[in-house]
Each structure stands twice: as C-alpha cells, then as structure tokens.
Amino acid sequence: MMFCYLIVTLLIHTTPDTLASTAPVDLDQIKLMVVNGETSQAMERLNLVLEDQEPSEEVLSLLIQLYQQNYRFQEIDKLYREHQPLLERHREATLSYAQAKLQTGYRTEASRVLEQLREEYPDETRVRILLSRIYFDEEEWESALPVFEELTSLAPENLYFRTRYARVLRSLSDEARAREILLSVLQEDQEYLPAILELLSIFYVANDLQAARALADRGIRLYPEEHRLWDLSARIAYHQSEYDLAIDHWMRVITLNEETFSINRSLGLSYYQLDDPDNSIYYFRQALNENPDDMISLFYTAMVYRQLENWEEAELVLTQLFELHIGDYLMDTLMQRAVAYESLGKLDAAESDYRLAKLIDPGHANADFYLATLYDRHFNDHTSAIEQYQMYLENGSDLDSTMVETARARIRALREEIHFRQGREQ
C-alpha cells in the first residue's frame, strides 16, 4: 500500500520539464531540432541543462555555436566567462568568444585572446583574418605585419590578403615591396579594383604622375562608377596643373557619391588656381561650413578676399586663422594680416604683426622688407626704413631680385633725403 502511494505521488509531481531536467541530455535530439529549424527551442533545452546539471564541454560549445548563429554576442561573453576553465581549451568556443568581444567593442580583449589562439594554432586562418581586421582598422601596422605575412603564406592565392599586405608595407614605408606585390596581383587579375586603387595611391604619393595617370585612366574605363578612381584622377590632374580637368573629375565624384568637405576644399583650390574668385570663395565657404577651423580653407579664403581687395573680410578670416595657432600657417597668416591691416590704415596693428613675425622667425626676410616699406610709406621714419631694408638685404642669398633692387634704390633715396634735410637744418 505504501509503495502504491509513492508511485502516485511521483506521478503527480512529475511534469515534462522535470523529466527533461532529470533525464540525461540527448544532444542528438537537440541537434535534430537545430536541423529542423527549431533553434530557439534548442537553446531553451540547452539552458535547462545548464540550470540542472554540470554542463559538459560539448553542451557549452553547442550553445555558444547557436548563440553565434543568432548574433547573441553578449550571451556568448557571459557563458564563456562563467565556464572559462572548461571552455578555454576548446578552440571553436574560444574563437567565438573572441568574435563576441570584437562585435561588442572590446577590441583589446579580442586581440589578446586571438593572439593566444594564433600561437597555439599556427595553421588557423580564421584567427589571423580576425587579427588582421583589428590591426588594419586600428592602423597598428607593426602588429599587422607578421599577421599578414602568415596569411599570405597560408593562402598565397588570395588577392585580398596580398593587397592588404601591400597596404601594410606601404604604411611602414616599404613602398618598393608593396609595389612589387600589387604588380603581381594585377598580373593575375588586371581588373582587381582594390589593387588598382592601392597601386594608384603609391604612384600618386611617389609623384610618379605619368604612371598614375595611365593607371587612373585604365581604372576609370573599367569602373566608370567608382568614385574613388575619379577622386584620385582629379588629384593627379591638379598636381599636373590641369585644373579644369580636376574640377570636372571632382564634380563627377559629387555626382557618384556625395559632396564632402575634402571635395569642396579641392574645388576651391582649383578655382583659386584658375583665378576664379567667385567659385573659389563659394567652395571654400562650403568646406568651412563642415569644418570651420580648416586652416587651408581659411588661408585661401583670405587670399581670395585680398585679390578682391576686400580687406575687411580678409582681416576677419586671417584673425580667425591666427587665433587657431596653426604652426604651419602662422607666419603667412601674420604677414597677410599685416598687409590687410596696412590697406585698412591700421598701421600700428600692421607694424605689430610684422614685428611678431620677426620675433617668431628672425630669419624671415620678407618681414624685414614689408616692415621697411611700412616705415617708408606711412610713418615717414627714414632711419627705421633704411635699417629694415638693410636687414632684408643681409638676410640671405635667396632673395627676390625685384625686392632686392627696390630695397637698394630706397636706401639710396632715403639717405639722400636725410642728407638733404640735415643740410637744410644747418
């Protein structure tokens, strides 16, 4: 009688869930669920196993695999860390964990785990692909180099790996080796766009404009809708002083892609070279709308205003540029602002900028010359003018011949006027 009572009690309190939790896990049945498309149900069953018994490496790795297939990277991260002593010996699970860290933005941890796998598994291509992506995107070229060397050794037929390897070499200043690799890639596939773009960049940077032009033209014939080729072609045209062609090709970039800060600035520079102030100002202003502190756009905007003799606008732009404390443009900015001040009749401000230019760069000969002309034309200070003209002439041998002649002539004229005045006073 007691035996029957126990059987009835067990049946009453036993549900399908408790039967599933107490019975040994049937992985083949769960795998069949996956095959049948019942992925969610399979993950639920595996999680029940985790709750009720000590999971095996096989159960954990299968669950991680399902999480990865469903892009549930945070669950992979959590599961792996909870069972790391068991899973860190499992290559696939560890690789999935590294991918999860990469997808969730923890690149340092991802690269650490991948480097461990790279050391343990010398022939594992997937590890090196992920590492190459991290190092390439972060521009960690020194770290990327051995990884790409291994990748190109493991898969020498892969044109993508070889082209990216060339980019790494170029970034490490080994342009000769990079060029050699890219030429070999294009021998195997003359239409491989990434190699065309990379080799074109090498030709352009090396100022091999003839080779760059030939390759750009061939690339455009093959890929007339590829905006990057039109952009590089425009850059080549600009450096060959073919400004109309450069404008035409940058306009094509805008049509194919979108209007960008860089393109607007490049168009402004091209129109500036063509002495077209209206279009030049327009595109520089477009560039400055996106990047108000761009020193090149500011400087050339001021130069256009100076050409137009719009000294008020020139002064405003040059002052804005000066306040940015841009080292490369500081001297030119000071000199041009001083010219603007002089044209506006702000003579003390002009003198201050010329002298500041001399203070920053005592060897700046033009500052001596313009300061001399300021004293000569506006202050009627003959002695100071002569002194600055002489400093200009003593500053070096690489001086403008016209300015040299002017300085010498003005020194003679000013000395004669001083002597004449002294004679009258006596």
Short mmCIF file of C-alpha atoms in Angstrom, two decimals, residues 26-404:
data_model
loop_
_atom_site.label_atom_id
_atom_site.label_comp_id
_atom_site.label_asym_id
_atom_site.label_seq_id
_atom_site.Cartn_x
_atom_site.Cartn_y
_atom_site.Cartn_z
CA ASP A 26 20.08 13.92 -25.55
CA LEU A 27 22.38 16.07 -27.69
CA ASP A 28 21.45 14.21 -30.85
CA GLN A 29 17.82 15.15 -30.30
CA ILE A 30 18.78 18.83 -29.73
CA LYS A 31 20.93 18.80 -32.85
CA LEU A 32 17.98 17.40 -34.78
CA MET A 33 15.89 20.32 -33.52
CA VAL A 34 18.52 22.68 -34.94
CA VAL A 35 18.44 20.89 -38.28
CA ASN A 36 14.66 21.25 -38.31
CA GLY A 37 14.95 24.97 -37.74
CA GLU A 38 13.88 24.87 -34.10
CA THR A 39 16.87 26.92 -32.94
CA SER A 40 15.09 28.81 -30.17
CA GLN A 41 13.73 25.59 -28.68
CA ALA A 42 17.18 24.01 -28.86
CA MET A 43 18.73 26.93 -26.95
CA GLU A 44 15.98 26.68 -24.33
CA ARG A 45 16.66 22.97 -23.83
CA LEU A 46 20.39 23.59 -23.50
CA ASN A 47 19.81 26.36 -20.95
CA LEU A 48 17.64 23.97 -18.91
CA VAL A 49 20.54 21.57 -18.86
CA LEU A 50 22.81 24.35 -17.58
CA GLU A 51 20.39 25.08 -14.74
CA ASP A 52 20.01 21.49 -13.54
CA GLN A 53 23.34 19.77 -14.01
CA GLU A 54 27.02 20.37 -14.51
CA PRO A 55 27.33 21.03 -18.26
CA SER A 56 29.79 19.22 -20.45
CA GLU A 57 32.16 20.95 -22.85
CA GLU A 58 30.03 19.63 -25.71
CA VAL A 59 26.83 21.19 -24.32
CA LEU A 60 28.52 24.53 -23.77
CA SER A 61 30.19 24.63 -27.17
CA LEU A 62 26.91 23.76 -28.91
CA LEU A 63 25.09 26.54 -27.08
CA ILE A 64 27.83 29.03 -27.95
CA GLN A 65 27.58 27.92 -31.57
CA LEU A 66 23.83 28.57 -31.57
CA TYR A 67 24.31 31.94 -29.89
CA GLN A 68 26.80 32.92 -32.57
CA GLN A 69 24.47 31.88 -35.38
CA ASN A 70 21.83 34.14 -33.85
CA TYR A 71 24.22 37.07 -33.17
CA ARG A 72 23.72 36.86 -29.41
CA PHE A 73 27.21 38.05 -28.58
CA GLN A 74 26.57 39.19 -25.03
CA GLU A 75 25.27 35.72 -24.13
CA ILE A 76 28.44 34.21 -25.60
CA ASP A 77 30.55 36.57 -23.49
CA LYS A 78 28.64 35.73 -20.30
CA LEU A 79 28.59 31.97 -20.90
CA TYR A 80 32.27 31.77 -21.77
CA ARG A 81 33.39 33.73 -18.71
CA GLU A 82 31.19 31.64 -16.41
CA HIS A 83 32.73 28.41 -17.71
CA GLN A 84 36.15 29.64 -18.83
CA PRO A 85 38.23 26.88 -17.19
CA LEU A 86 36.35 24.32 -19.27
CA LEU A 87 35.94 26.30 -22.48
CA GLU A 88 39.34 27.89 -22.87
CA ARG A 89 40.66 24.52 -24.02
CA HIS A 90 38.05 24.46 -26.78
CA ARG A 91 39.25 26.20 -29.95
CA GLU A 92 35.85 26.92 -31.52
CA ALA A 93 34.33 28.23 -28.29
CA THR A 94 37.33 30.46 -27.63
CA LEU A 95 37.26 31.76 -31.18
CA SER A 96 33.54 32.55 -30.78
CA TYR A 97 34.30 34.37 -27.53
CA ALA A 98 36.95 36.48 -29.29
CA GLN A 99 34.48 37.31 -32.05
CA ALA A 100 31.88 38.26 -29.45
CA LYS A 101 34.34 40.63 -27.76
CA LEU A 102 35.15 42.13 -31.14
CA GLN A 103 31.49 42.63 -32.01
CA THR A 104 30.73 44.27 -28.67
CA GLY A 105 33.61 46.74 -28.98
CA TYR A 106 36.23 45.15 -26.71
CA ARG A 107 39.00 45.02 -29.29
CA THR A 108 41.88 44.84 -26.83
CA GLU A 109 40.48 41.72 -25.17
CA ALA A 110 39.61 40.25 -28.56
CA SER A 111 43.14 40.73 -29.86
CA ARG A 112 44.62 39.25 -26.65
CA VAL A 113 42.56 36.06 -26.99
CA LEU A 114 43.23 35.85 -30.72
CA GLU A 115 46.97 36.22 -30.20
CA GLN A 116 46.85 33.27 -27.80
CA LEU A 117 44.99 31.22 -30.40
CA ARG A 118 47.44 32.33 -33.08
CA GLU A 119 50.31 30.97 -31.00
CA GLU A 120 48.52 27.70 -30.25
CA TYR A 121 47.24 27.05 -33.78
CA PRO A 122 49.80 28.07 -36.43
CA ASP A 123 47.56 26.95 -39.31
CA GLU A 124 44.29 28.53 -38.15
CA THR A 125 43.43 31.05 -40.88
CA ARG A 126 40.28 32.41 -39.22
CA VAL A 127 42.24 33.67 -36.22
CA ARG A 128 44.61 35.56 -38.46
CA ILE A 129 41.78 37.02 -40.51
CA LEU A 130 40.18 38.46 -37.39
CA LEU A 131 43.50 39.76 -36.09
CA SER A 132 44.32 41.32 -39.44
CA ARG A 133 40.98 43.12 -39.42
CA ILE A 134 41.61 44.54 -35.95
CA TYR A 135 45.17 45.69 -36.62
CA PHE A 136 44.34 47.05 -40.07
CA ASP A 137 41.31 49.04 -38.91
CA GLU A 138 43.26 50.44 -35.96
CA GLU A 139 46.28 51.18 -38.20
CA GLU A 140 48.54 49.15 -35.91
CA TRP A 141 50.88 48.41 -38.78
CA GLU A 142 53.74 46.85 -36.80
CA SER A 143 51.36 44.32 -35.27
CA ALA A 144 49.61 43.75 -38.59
CA LEU A 145 52.80 42.93 -40.50
CA PRO A 146 53.52 39.40 -39.15
CA VAL A 147 49.83 38.50 -39.30
CA PHE A 148 49.58 39.39 -42.97
CA GLU A 149 52.85 37.62 -43.67
CA GLU A 150 51.31 34.47 -42.20
CA LEU A 151 48.02 34.96 -44.04
CA THR A 152 49.69 35.36 -47.42
CA SER A 153 51.79 32.29 -46.68
CA LEU A 154 48.73 30.22 -45.71
CA ALA A 155 46.68 31.47 -48.67
CA PRO A 156 49.07 32.79 -51.36
CA GLU A 157 46.34 32.68 -53.98
CA ASN A 158 44.16 35.15 -52.05
CA LEU A 159 44.40 38.53 -53.82
CA TYR A 160 42.61 40.34 -50.99
CA PHE A 161 45.18 39.29 -48.39
CA ARG A 162 48.06 40.22 -50.67
CA THR A 163 46.60 43.64 -51.47
CA ARG A 164 46.07 44.43 -47.80
CA TYR A 165 49.57 43.15 -47.06
CA ALA A 166 50.86 45.68 -49.61
CA ARG A 167 48.96 48.44 -47.82
CA VAL A 168 50.61 47.47 -44.53
CA LEU A 169 54.04 47.54 -46.18
CA ARG A 170 53.33 50.95 -47.71
CA SER A 171 52.30 52.29 -44.31
CA LEU A 172 55.62 51.03 -42.95
CA SER A 173 57.46 52.88 -45.77
CA ASP A 174 58.37 49.74 -47.71
CA GLU A 175 56.86 51.07 -50.93
CA ALA A 176 59.14 49.06 -53.21
CA ARG A 177 57.93 45.75 -51.77
CA ALA A 178 54.33 46.98 -51.75
CA ARG A 179 54.55 47.97 -55.41
CA GLU A 180 56.05 44.58 -56.30
CA ILE A 181 53.19 42.72 -54.60
CA LEU A 182 50.50 44.86 -56.22
CA LEU A 183 52.00 44.43 -59.68
CA SER A 184 51.99 40.67 -59.17
CA VAL A 185 48.33 40.82 -58.10
CA LEU A 186 47.41 42.77 -61.23
CA GLN A 187 49.32 40.30 -63.39
CA GLU A 188 46.96 37.62 -62.10
CA ASP A 189 43.85 39.80 -62.35
CA GLN A 190 44.23 43.03 -64.30
CA GLU A 191 40.78 44.21 -63.18
CA TYR A 192 41.17 43.71 -59.43
CA LEU A 193 39.90 47.06 -58.15
CA PRO A 194 41.46 47.11 -54.63
CA ALA A 195 44.92 46.55 -56.14
CA ILE A 196 44.34 49.25 -58.77
CA LEU A 197 43.37 51.75 -56.08
CA GLU A 198 46.29 50.84 -53.84
CA LEU A 199 48.88 50.97 -56.62
CA LEU A 200 47.41 54.23 -57.88
CA SER A 201 47.86 55.73 -54.41
CA ILE A 202 51.50 54.61 -54.40
CA PHE A 203 52.15 56.22 -57.79
CA TYR A 204 50.44 59.42 -56.67
CA VAL A 205 52.31 59.75 -53.37
CA ALA A 206 55.61 58.96 -55.09
CA ASN A 207 54.83 61.77 -57.58
CA ASP A 208 55.03 59.28 -60.44
CA LEU A 209 52.24 61.16 -62.16
CA GLN A 210 52.72 59.65 -65.60
CA ALA A 211 52.24 56.11 -64.30
CA ALA A 212 49.42 57.33 -62.05
CA ARG A 213 47.60 58.94 -64.98
CA ALA A 214 47.86 55.80 -67.13
CA LEU A 215 46.54 53.58 -64.33
CA ALA A 216 43.77 56.02 -63.38
CA ASP A 217 42.55 56.20 -66.97
CA ARG A 218 42.53 52.41 -67.26
CA GLY A 219 40.72 52.09 -63.94
CA ILE A 220 38.05 54.59 -64.95
CA ARG A 221 37.46 52.71 -68.21
CA LEU A 222 36.94 49.51 -66.21
CA TYR A 223 34.93 51.06 -63.37
CA PRO A 224 33.30 54.31 -64.56
CA GLU A 225 31.03 54.39 -61.49
CA GLU A 226 33.83 54.08 -58.92
CA HIS A 227 34.08 57.50 -57.23
CA ARG A 228 37.45 56.76 -55.61
CA LEU A 229 39.07 56.45 -59.04
CA TRP A 230 37.63 59.79 -60.15
CA ASP A 231 38.90 61.39 -56.93
CA LEU A 232 42.43 60.10 -57.43
CA SER A 233 42.31 61.10 -61.09
CA ALA A 234 41.29 64.63 -60.04
CA ARG A 235 44.20 64.80 -57.60
CA ILE A 236 46.61 63.75 -60.33
CA ALA A 237 45.19 66.38 -62.69
CA TYR A 238 45.55 69.07 -60.01
CA HIS A 239 49.22 68.25 -59.47
CA GLN A 240 49.74 68.31 -63.24
CA SER A 241 48.22 71.84 -63.23
CA GLU A 242 45.24 70.58 -65.25
CA TYR A 243 42.76 72.44 -63.07
CA ASP A 244 39.79 72.30 -65.44
CA LEU A 245 40.15 68.52 -65.66
CA ALA A 246 40.49 68.29 -61.88
CA ILE A 247 37.27 70.26 -61.42
CA ASP A 248 35.46 68.07 -63.94
CA HIS A 249 36.54 64.87 -62.17
CA TRP A 250 35.71 66.16 -58.69
CA MET A 251 32.28 67.13 -59.95
CA ARG A 252 31.93 63.54 -61.13
CA VAL A 253 32.78 62.38 -57.60
CA ILE A 254 29.94 64.53 -56.24
CA THR A 255 27.56 63.04 -58.80
CA LEU A 256 28.55 59.45 -57.98
CA ASN A 257 28.97 59.73 -54.25
CA GLU A 258 28.26 62.86 -52.26
CA GLU A 259 29.55 66.34 -51.63
CA THR A 260 32.22 66.24 -48.92
CA PHE A 261 34.42 68.71 -47.08
CA SER A 262 37.52 67.45 -48.87
CA ILE A 263 35.96 67.73 -52.32
CA ASN A 264 34.68 71.26 -51.65
CA ARG A 265 38.09 72.39 -50.47
CA SER A 266 39.75 70.81 -53.51
CA LEU A 267 37.31 72.57 -55.83
CA GLY A 268 38.02 75.85 -54.04
CA LEU A 269 41.76 75.39 -54.59
CA SER A 270 41.25 74.51 -58.25
CA TYR A 271 39.15 77.60 -58.92
CA TYR A 272 41.73 79.66 -57.00
CA GLN A 273 44.42 78.42 -59.37
CA LEU A 274 42.19 79.39 -62.32
CA ASP A 275 41.79 82.91 -60.87
CA ASP A 276 38.04 82.43 -60.46
CA PRO A 277 37.36 84.18 -57.13
CA ASP A 278 33.58 83.76 -57.09
CA ASN A 279 33.61 79.97 -57.43
CA SER A 280 36.68 79.73 -55.24
CA ILE A 281 35.01 81.60 -52.37
CA TYR A 282 31.84 79.56 -52.80
CA TYR A 283 33.55 76.20 -52.40
CA PHE A 284 35.85 77.34 -49.60
CA ARG A 285 32.76 78.53 -47.73
CA GLN A 286 31.09 75.18 -48.35
CA ALA A 287 34.15 73.47 -46.88
CA LEU A 288 34.18 75.80 -43.87
CA ASN A 289 30.52 75.06 -43.20
CA GLU A 290 31.59 71.49 -42.44
CA ASN A 291 34.93 72.29 -40.81
CA PRO A 292 35.07 75.93 -39.61
CA ASP A 293 38.66 75.58 -38.38
CA ASP A 294 40.22 74.17 -41.55
CA MET A 295 43.41 76.16 -41.91
CA ILE A 296 43.82 75.66 -45.67
CA SER A 297 40.29 76.83 -46.50
CA LEU A 298 40.65 79.81 -44.15
CA PHE A 299 44.01 80.84 -45.54
CA TYR A 300 42.98 80.70 -49.18
CA THR A 301 39.66 82.37 -48.45
CA ALA A 302 41.66 85.28 -47.06
CA MET A 303 43.89 85.24 -50.16
CA VAL A 304 40.83 85.48 -52.43
CA TYR A 305 39.48 88.40 -50.40
CA ARG A 306 42.87 90.04 -50.73
CA GLN A 307 42.75 89.59 -54.52
CA LEU A 308 39.31 91.20 -54.48
CA GLU A 309 40.70 93.98 -52.22
CA ASN A 310 38.01 93.17 -49.69
CA TRP A 311 40.32 93.98 -46.80
CA GLU A 312 37.69 93.83 -44.06
CA GLU A 313 36.79 90.22 -44.87
CA ALA A 314 40.46 89.34 -45.34
CA GLU A 315 41.26 90.74 -41.88
CA LEU A 316 38.41 88.78 -40.25
CA VAL A 317 39.43 85.48 -41.81
CA LEU A 318 43.14 85.93 -41.10
CA THR A 319 42.43 86.83 -37.48
CA GLN A 320 40.33 83.68 -37.16
CA LEU A 321 43.20 81.65 -38.60
CA PHE A 322 45.74 83.34 -36.35
CA GLU A 323 43.66 82.54 -33.26
CA LEU A 324 43.84 78.84 -34.13
CA HIS A 325 47.62 78.98 -33.50
CA ILE A 326 48.34 76.84 -36.55
CA GLY A 327 52.11 76.46 -36.69
CA ASP A 328 52.43 75.69 -40.40
CA TYR A 329 50.40 78.73 -41.43
CA LEU A 330 51.29 81.12 -38.63
CA MET A 331 53.95 83.11 -40.45
CA ASP A 332 51.98 83.51 -43.67
CA THR A 333 48.89 84.40 -41.65
CA LEU A 334 50.75 87.13 -39.78
CA MET A 335 52.23 88.56 -42.95
CA GLN A 336 48.95 88.53 -44.86
CA ARG A 337 47.04 90.02 -41.94
CA ALA A 338 49.63 92.78 -41.65
CA VAL A 339 49.09 93.58 -45.35
CA ALA A 340 45.34 93.70 -44.73
CA TYR A 341 45.82 95.99 -41.73
CA GLU A 342 48.07 98.28 -43.79
CA SER A 343 45.48 98.51 -46.57
CA LEU A 344 42.82 99.37 -43.99
CA GLY A 345 45.01 102.10 -42.50
CA LYS A 346 45.52 100.18 -39.22
CA LEU A 347 49.22 100.93 -39.27
CA ASP A 348 50.03 100.16 -35.64
CA ALA A 349 48.38 96.75 -35.97
CA ALA A 350 50.31 96.10 -39.20
CA GLU A 351 53.60 97.03 -37.53
CA SER A 352 52.76 94.73 -34.60
CA ASP A 353 52.15 91.73 -36.89
CA TYR A 354 55.32 92.32 -38.92
CA ARG A 355 57.36 92.56 -35.73
CA LEU A 356 55.69 89.46 -34.27
CA ALA A 357 56.61 87.59 -37.44
CA LYS A 358 60.23 88.68 -36.94
CA LEU A 359 60.14 87.67 -33.29
CA ILE A 360 58.90 84.19 -34.16
CA ASP A 361 61.27 83.77 -37.12
CA PRO A 362 64.21 86.21 -37.02
CA GLY A 363 65.32 84.95 -40.44
CA HIS A 364 62.07 85.86 -42.14
CA ALA A 365 63.44 88.25 -44.78
CA ASN A 366 60.09 89.35 -46.21
CA ALA A 367 59.03 90.62 -42.80
CA ASP A 368 62.05 92.97 -42.87
CA PHE A 369 61.13 94.21 -46.34
CA TYR A 370 57.45 94.84 -45.63
CA LEU A 371 58.25 96.45 -42.30
CA ALA A 372 60.71 98.73 -44.13
CA THR A 373 58.05 99.72 -46.68
CA LEU A 374 55.62 100.41 -43.84
CA TYR A 375 58.07 102.86 -42.23
CA ASP A 376 58.95 104.26 -45.66
CA ARG A 377 55.43 104.90 -46.96
CA HIS A 378 53.35 105.59 -43.88
CA PHE A 379 55.49 106.60 -40.90
CA ASN A 380 57.99 108.80 -42.72
CA ASP A 381 60.61 107.16 -40.50
CA HIS A 382 63.60 107.15 -42.84
CA THR A 383 66.10 105.79 -40.33
CA SER A 384 63.97 102.78 -39.36
CA ALA A 385 63.12 102.14 -43.02
CA ILE A 386 66.81 102.08 -44.01
CA GLU A 387 67.59 99.78 -41.09
CA GLN A 388 64.88 97.27 -42.12
CA TYR A 389 65.87 97.42 -45.81
CA GLN A 390 69.47 96.67 -44.82
CA MET A 391 68.37 93.78 -42.60
CA TYR A 392 66.44 92.39 -45.55
CA LEU A 393 69.50 92.57 -47.82
CA GLU A 394 71.71 90.93 -45.18
CA ASN A 395 69.24 88.11 -44.50
CA GLY A 396 70.40 85.70 -47.17
CA SER A 397 71.16 84.99 -50.81
CA ASP A 398 67.80 83.51 -51.83
CA LEU A 399 66.00 86.83 -52.12
CA ASP A 400 63.55 88.14 -54.68
CA SER A 401 65.51 90.12 -57.27
CA THR A 402 62.84 92.80 -57.68
CA MET A 403 62.60 93.30 -53.94
CA VAL A 404 66.41 93.49 -53.71
#
